[in-house]
Coordinates of C-alpha atoms and ligand atoms in Angstrom, one line a residue:
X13 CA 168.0 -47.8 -35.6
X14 CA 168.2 -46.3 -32.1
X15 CA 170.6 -43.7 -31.4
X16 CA 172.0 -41.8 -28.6
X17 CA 170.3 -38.7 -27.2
X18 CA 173.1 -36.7 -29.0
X19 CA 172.7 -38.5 -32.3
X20 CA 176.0 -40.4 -31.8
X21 CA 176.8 -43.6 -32.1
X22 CA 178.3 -45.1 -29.3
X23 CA 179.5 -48.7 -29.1
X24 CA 180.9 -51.1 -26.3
X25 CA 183.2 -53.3 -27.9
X26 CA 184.7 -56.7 -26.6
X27 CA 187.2 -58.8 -27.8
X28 CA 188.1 -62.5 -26.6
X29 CA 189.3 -64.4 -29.8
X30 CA 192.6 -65.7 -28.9
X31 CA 194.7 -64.7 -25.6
X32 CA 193.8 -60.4 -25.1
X33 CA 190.8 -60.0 -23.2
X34 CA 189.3 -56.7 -24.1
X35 CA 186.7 -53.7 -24.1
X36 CA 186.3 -50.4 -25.5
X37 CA 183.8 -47.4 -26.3
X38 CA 184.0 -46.3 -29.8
X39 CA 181.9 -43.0 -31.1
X40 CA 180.6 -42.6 -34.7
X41 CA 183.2 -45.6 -35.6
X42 CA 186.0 -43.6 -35.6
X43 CA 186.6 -41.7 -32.1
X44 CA 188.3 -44.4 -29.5
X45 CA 186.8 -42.9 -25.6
X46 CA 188.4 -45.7 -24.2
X47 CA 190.5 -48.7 -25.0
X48 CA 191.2 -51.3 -22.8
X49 CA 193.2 -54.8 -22.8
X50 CA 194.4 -57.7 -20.6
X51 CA 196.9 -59.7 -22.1
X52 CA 197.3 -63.1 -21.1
X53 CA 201.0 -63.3 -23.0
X54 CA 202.9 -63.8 -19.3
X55 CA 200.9 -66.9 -18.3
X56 CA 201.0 -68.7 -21.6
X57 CA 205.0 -67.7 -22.5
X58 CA 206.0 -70.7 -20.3
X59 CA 204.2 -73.0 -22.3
X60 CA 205.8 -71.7 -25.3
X61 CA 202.3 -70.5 -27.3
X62 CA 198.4 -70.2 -26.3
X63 CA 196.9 -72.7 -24.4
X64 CA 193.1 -72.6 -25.3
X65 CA 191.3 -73.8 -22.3
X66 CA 193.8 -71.5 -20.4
X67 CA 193.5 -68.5 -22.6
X68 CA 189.4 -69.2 -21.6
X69 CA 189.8 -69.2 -18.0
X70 CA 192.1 -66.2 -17.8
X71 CA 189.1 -64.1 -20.4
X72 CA 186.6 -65.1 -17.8
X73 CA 188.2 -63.8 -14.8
X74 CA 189.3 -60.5 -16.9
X75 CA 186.3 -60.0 -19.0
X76 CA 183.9 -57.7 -16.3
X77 CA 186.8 -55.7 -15.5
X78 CA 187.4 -55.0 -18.8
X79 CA 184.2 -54.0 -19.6
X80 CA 184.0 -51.9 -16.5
X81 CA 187.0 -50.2 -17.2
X82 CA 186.1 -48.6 -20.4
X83 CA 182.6 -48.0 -19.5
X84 CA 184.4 -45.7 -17.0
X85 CA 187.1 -44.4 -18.6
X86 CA 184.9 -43.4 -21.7
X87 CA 182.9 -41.1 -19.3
X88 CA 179.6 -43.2 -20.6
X89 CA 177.6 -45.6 -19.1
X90 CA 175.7 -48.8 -20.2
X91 CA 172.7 -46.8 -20.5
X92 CA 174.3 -44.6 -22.7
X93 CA 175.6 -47.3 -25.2
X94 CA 173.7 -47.6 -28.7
X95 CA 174.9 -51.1 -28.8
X96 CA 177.5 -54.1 -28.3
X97 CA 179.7 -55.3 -30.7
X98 CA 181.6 -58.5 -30.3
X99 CA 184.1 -60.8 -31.7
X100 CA 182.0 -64.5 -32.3
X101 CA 184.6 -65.8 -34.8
X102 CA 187.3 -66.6 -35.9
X103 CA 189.4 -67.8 -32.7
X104 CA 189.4 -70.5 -30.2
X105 CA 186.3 -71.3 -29.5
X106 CA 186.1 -71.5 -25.6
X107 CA 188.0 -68.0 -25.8
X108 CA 185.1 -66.4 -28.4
X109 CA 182.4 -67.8 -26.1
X110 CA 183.4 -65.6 -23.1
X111 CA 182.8 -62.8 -25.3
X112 CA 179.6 -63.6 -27.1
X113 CA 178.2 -65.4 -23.9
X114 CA 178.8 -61.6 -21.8
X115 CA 178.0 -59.4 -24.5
X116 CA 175.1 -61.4 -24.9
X117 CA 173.7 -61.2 -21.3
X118 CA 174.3 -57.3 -21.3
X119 CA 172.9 -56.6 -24.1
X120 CA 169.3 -58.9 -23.3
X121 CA 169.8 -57.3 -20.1
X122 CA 170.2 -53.7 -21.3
X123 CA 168.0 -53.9 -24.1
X124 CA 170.4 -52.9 -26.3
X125 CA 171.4 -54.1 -30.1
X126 CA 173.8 -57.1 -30.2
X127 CA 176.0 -56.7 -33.3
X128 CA 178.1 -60.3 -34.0
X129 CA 181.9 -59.0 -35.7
X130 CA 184.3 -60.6 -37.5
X131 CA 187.9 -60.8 -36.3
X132 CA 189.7 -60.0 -39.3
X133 CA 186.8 -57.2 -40.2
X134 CA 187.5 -55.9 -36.8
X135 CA 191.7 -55.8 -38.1
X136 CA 190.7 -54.2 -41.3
X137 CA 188.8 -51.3 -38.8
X138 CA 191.3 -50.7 -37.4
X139 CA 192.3 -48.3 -39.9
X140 CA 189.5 -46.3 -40.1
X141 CA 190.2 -44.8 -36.5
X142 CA 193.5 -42.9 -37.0
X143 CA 192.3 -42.2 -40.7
X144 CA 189.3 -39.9 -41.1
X145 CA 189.7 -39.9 -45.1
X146 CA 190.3 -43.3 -45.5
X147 CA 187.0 -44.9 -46.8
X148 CA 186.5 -47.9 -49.3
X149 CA 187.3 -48.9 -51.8
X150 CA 190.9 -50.7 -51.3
X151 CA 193.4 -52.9 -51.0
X152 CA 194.1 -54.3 -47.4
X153 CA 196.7 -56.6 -46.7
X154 CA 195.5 -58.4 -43.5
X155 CA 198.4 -60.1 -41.1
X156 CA 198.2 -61.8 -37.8
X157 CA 199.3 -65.0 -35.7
X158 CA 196.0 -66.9 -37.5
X159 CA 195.8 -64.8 -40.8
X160 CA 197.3 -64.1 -44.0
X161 CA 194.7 -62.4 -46.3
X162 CA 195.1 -60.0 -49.1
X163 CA 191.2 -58.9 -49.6
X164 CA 189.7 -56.0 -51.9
X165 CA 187.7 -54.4 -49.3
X166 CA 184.9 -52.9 -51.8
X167 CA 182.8 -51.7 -49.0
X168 CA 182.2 -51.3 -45.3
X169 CA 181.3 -54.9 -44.4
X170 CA 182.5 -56.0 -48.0
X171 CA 185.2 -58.2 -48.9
X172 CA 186.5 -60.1 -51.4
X173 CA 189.6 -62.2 -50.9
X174 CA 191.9 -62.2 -53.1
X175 CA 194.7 -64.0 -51.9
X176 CA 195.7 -65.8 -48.6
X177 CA 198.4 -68.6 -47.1
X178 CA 198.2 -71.7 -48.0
X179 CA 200.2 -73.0 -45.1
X180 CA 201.7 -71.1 -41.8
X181 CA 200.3 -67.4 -41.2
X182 CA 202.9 -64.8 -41.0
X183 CA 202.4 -64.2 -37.5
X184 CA 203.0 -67.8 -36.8
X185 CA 205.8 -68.1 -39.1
X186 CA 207.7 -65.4 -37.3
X187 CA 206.7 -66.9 -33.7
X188 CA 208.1 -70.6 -34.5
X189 CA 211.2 -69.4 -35.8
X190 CA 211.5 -67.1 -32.9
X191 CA 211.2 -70.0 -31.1
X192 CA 213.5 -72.2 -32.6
X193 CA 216.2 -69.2 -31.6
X194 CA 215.3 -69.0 -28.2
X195 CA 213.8 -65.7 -28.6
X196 CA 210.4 -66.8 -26.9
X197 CA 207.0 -66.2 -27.1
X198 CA 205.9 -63.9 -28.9
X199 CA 208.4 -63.9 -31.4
X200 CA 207.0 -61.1 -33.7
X201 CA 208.0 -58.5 -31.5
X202 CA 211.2 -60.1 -30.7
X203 CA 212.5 -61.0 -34.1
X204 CA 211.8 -56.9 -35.3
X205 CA 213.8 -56.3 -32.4
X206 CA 217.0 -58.1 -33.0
X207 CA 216.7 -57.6 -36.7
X208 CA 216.9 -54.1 -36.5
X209 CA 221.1 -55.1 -35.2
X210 CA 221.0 -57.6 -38.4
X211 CA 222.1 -57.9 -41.9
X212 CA 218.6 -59.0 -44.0
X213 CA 221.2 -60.0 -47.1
X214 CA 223.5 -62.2 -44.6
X215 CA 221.5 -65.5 -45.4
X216 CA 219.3 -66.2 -48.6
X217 CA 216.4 -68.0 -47.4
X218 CA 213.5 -68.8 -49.9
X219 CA 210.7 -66.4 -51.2
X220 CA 207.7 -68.6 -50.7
X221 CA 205.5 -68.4 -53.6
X222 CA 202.7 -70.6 -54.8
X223 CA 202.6 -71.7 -58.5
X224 CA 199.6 -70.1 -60.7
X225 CA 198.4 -68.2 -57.3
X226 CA 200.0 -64.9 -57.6
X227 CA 198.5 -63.4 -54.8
X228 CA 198.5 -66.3 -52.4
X229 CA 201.1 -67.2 -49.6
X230 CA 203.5 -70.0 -48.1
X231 CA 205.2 -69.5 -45.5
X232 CA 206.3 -73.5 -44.4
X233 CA 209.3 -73.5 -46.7
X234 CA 210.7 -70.4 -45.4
X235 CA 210.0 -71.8 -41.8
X236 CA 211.7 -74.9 -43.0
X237 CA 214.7 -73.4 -44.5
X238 CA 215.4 -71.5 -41.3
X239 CA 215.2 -74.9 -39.0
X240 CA 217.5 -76.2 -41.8
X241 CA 219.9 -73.5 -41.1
X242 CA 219.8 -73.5 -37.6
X243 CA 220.2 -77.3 -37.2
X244 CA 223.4 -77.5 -40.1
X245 CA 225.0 -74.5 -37.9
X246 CA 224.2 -76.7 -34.8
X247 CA 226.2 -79.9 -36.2
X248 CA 228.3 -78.2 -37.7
X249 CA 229.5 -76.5 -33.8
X250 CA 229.1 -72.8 -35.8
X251 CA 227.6 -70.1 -33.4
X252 CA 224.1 -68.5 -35.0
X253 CA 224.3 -64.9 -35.6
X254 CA 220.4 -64.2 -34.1
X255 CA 220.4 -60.9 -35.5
X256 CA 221.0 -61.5 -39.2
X257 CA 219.2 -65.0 -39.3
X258 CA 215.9 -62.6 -37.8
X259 CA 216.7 -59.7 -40.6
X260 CA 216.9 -62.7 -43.1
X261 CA 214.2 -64.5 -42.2
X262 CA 212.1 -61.2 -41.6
X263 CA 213.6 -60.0 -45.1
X264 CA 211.7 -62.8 -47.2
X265 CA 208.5 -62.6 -45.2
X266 CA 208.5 -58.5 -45.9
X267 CA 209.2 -59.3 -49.9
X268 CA 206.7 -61.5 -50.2
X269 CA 204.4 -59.3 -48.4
X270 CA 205.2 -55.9 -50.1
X271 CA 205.3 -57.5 -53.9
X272 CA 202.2 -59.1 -53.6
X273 CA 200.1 -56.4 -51.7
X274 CA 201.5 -53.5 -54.1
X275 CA 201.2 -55.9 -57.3
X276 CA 197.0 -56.3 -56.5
X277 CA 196.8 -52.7 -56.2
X278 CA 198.3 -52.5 -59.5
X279 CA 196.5 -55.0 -61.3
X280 CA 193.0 -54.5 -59.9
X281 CA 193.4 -51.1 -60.4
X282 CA 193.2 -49.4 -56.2
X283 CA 195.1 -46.6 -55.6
X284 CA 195.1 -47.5 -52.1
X285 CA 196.1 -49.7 -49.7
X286 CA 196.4 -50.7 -46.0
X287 CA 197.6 -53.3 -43.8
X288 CA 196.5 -54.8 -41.0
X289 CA 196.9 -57.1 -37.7
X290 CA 199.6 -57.8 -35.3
X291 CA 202.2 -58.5 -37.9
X292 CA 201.1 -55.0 -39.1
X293 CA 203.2 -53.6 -36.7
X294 CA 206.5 -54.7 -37.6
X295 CA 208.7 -51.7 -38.2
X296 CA 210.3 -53.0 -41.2
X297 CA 207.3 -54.1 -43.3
X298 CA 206.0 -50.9 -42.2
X299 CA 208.5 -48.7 -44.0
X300 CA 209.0 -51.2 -46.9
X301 CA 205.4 -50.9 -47.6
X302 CA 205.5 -47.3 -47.1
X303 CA 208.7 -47.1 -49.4
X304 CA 206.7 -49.4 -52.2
X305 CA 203.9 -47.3 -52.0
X306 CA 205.2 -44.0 -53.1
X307 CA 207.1 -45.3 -55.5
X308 CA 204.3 -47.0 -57.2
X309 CA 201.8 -43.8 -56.3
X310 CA 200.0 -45.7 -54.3
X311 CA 198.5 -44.3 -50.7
X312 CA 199.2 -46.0 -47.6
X313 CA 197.6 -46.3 -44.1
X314 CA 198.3 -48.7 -41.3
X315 CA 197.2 -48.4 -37.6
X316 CA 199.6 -47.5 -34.8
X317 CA 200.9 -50.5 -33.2
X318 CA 198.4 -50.8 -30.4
X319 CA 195.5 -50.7 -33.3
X320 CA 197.4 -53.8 -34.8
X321 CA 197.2 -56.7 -32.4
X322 CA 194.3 -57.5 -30.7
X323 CA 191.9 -55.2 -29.5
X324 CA 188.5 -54.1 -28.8
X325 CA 188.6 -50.9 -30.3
X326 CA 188.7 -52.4 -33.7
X327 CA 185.5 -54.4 -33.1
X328 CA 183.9 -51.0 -31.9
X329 CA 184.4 -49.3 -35.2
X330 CA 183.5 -52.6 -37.6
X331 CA 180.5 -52.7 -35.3
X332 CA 179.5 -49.4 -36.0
X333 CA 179.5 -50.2 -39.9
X334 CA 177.8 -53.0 -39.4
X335 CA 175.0 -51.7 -37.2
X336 CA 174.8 -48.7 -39.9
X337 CA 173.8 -51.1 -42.3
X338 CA 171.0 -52.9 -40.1
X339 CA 173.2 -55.8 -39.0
X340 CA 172.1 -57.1 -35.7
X341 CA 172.1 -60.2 -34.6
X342 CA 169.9 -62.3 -32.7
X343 CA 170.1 -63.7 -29.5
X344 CA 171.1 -67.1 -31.1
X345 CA 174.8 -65.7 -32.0
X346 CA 177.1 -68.0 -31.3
X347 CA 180.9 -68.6 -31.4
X348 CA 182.1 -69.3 -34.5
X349 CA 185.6 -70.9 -35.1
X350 CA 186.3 -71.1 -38.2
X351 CA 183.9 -68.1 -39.4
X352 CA 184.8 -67.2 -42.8
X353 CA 185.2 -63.2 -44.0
X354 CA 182.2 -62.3 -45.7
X355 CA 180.0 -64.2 -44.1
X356 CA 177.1 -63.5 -41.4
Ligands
KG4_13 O1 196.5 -59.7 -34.6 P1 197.2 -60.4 -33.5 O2 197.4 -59.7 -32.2 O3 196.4 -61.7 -33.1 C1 195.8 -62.6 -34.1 O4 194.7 -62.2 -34.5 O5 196.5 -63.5 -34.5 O6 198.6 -60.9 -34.0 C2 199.5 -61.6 -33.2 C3 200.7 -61.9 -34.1 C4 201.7 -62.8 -33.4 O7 202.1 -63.9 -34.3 C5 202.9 -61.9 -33.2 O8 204.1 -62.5 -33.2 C6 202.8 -61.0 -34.4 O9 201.4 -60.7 -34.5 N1 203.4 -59.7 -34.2 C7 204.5 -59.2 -34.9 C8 204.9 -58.0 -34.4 N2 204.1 -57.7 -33.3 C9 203.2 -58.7 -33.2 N3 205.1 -59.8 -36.0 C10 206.1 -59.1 -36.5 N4 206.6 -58.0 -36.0 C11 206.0 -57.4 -35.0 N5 206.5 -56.2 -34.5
ZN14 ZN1 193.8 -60.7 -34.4

């Protein structure tokens, strides 16, 4: 295991999954010297979501400077990198390979570790770099625009799933019905916006829940139920109050979220737990959670907003762990879709 002249560990991360193209120098897995991201959110909001071989284009022509960026900003230079971590799955796979393929090349070309990461490991990180205390075991909750994941993180690297959504991720769930308001893309953001003018108890949409499966999720009848609505009030020539229909909506999503996340600490015994991706950012599952938690004793963490979505930071610190315990990977890494948590 090489290390820095210092003895620190210093990482270039870069992250290309889905539409944010970016890089960043993490120390030690925990100290962000730089963080840097592109989003590509302008160009695709026209088309109303992500467009894959666009979101691939716009990494390629964002991805050097990027890289270059946060090389300079972290005060370090290639040279002085212990090793490169990148996202190779899950994600669109044209938008993964710009990653992999440039990570790749820099690292033969540097002679430097490659270290293949995990998107949703890379979420879960992202709690360990505002959170010097917080170490494993425990319970993360693990919410984005692809994922819904309630895993038992047992161990740096180590996961085990304990629940996820059987349908529509959360993140997706709130963009659809954001768009189905006219609130555009993405909705997330938008939705805790105008929910915060709403009443969450105006309209009583359905809890999803999935027979026998206590920790898993479904999120297509709430979806459904909120078209319903929107369409009956449409026919029916009734204006739509956006605000309460988003606190409503928003109001199921957060109780389905908070009971399940708070009952697996319970029952498998944590005393911990944290949430993470985009969705993680959503003021009012953010105080809910928080609100849960100290009733039930229970401590809780969660990034700041810019640690939630995407970002390259996260991959930095989930690098580190992994390159800690002698995970590299060879110069065969490839991008991997549908890459499953846990696996290598
Ligand atoms: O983690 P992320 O950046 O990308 C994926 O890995 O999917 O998550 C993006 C998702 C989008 O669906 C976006 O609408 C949602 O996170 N999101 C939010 C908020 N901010 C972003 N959802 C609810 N409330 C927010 N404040
Ligand atoms: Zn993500």
């Amino acid at each position: 295991m090489s290390e820095g002249t210092s003895g620190d560990v210093l990482i270039l991360g870069v992250e290309s999954s889905c539409d944010e193209t970016a890089a960043s120098v993490v120390k030690n897995g925990r100290e962000v010297l730089s963080n840097v991201i592109t989003s590509q959110i302008e160009t695709h909001t026209i088309y109303g979501g992500v467009v894959p071989e666009i979101a691939s284009r716009e990494h390629i022509k964002a991805v050097n400077y990027v890289i270059e960026r946060a090389l300079a900003e972290s005060g370090f230079s290639l040279e002085d990198m212990t090793a490169i971590g990148v996202t190779y799955g899950p994600g669109l796979v044209g938008a993964l390979l710009v990653g992999v393929a440039e990570a790749k090349a820099m690292a033969y070309a540097s002679k430097k570790p490659l270290i293949g990461v995990h998107h949703i490991e890379g979420h879960v990180s992202a709690n360990f770099i505002e959170n010097p205390e917080l170490e494993p075991p425990f319970v993360c909750l693990i919410v984005s625009g692809g994922h819904t994941h309630l895993v038992i993180v047992k161990d740096y690297g180590k996961f085990e799933i304990i629940g996820r959504t059987r349908d529509d991720a959360a993140g997706e769930a709130f963009d659809k019905v954001a768009r189905a308001v006219g609130l555009g893309y993405p909705g997330g953001p938008k939705i805790d916006k105008a929910a915060r003018e709403g009443n969450p108890h105006a309209i009583e949409f359905p809890r999803g829940r999935v027979e026998g499966s206590p920790y898993d999720f479904s999120f297509s009848g709430l979806k459904s139920a909120v078209l319903n609505h929107i369409n009956h009030a449409k026919m029916a020539g009734e204006e739509i109050c956006v605000p309460d229909l988003a606190a409503s909506f928003q109001n199921s999503v957060i109780e389905s979220l908070v009971s399940r996340a708070t009952l697996a600490c319970e029952e498998y015994g944590y005393k911990t737990l944290a949430i993470a991706g985009g969705v993680a950012s959503n003021t009012a599952l953010r105080s809910a959670m928080k609100a849960a938690c100290q009733k039930k004793g229970i401590s809780f963490y969660y990034p700041s907003p810019a640690y939630c979505t995407d970002n390259a930071a996260m991959i930095g610190a989930a690098a580190y762990y992994e390159f800690m315990r002698g995970n590299v990977s060879g110069w065969d890494l490839n991008a991997v879709p549908n890459l499953k948590l846990g696996e290598r």
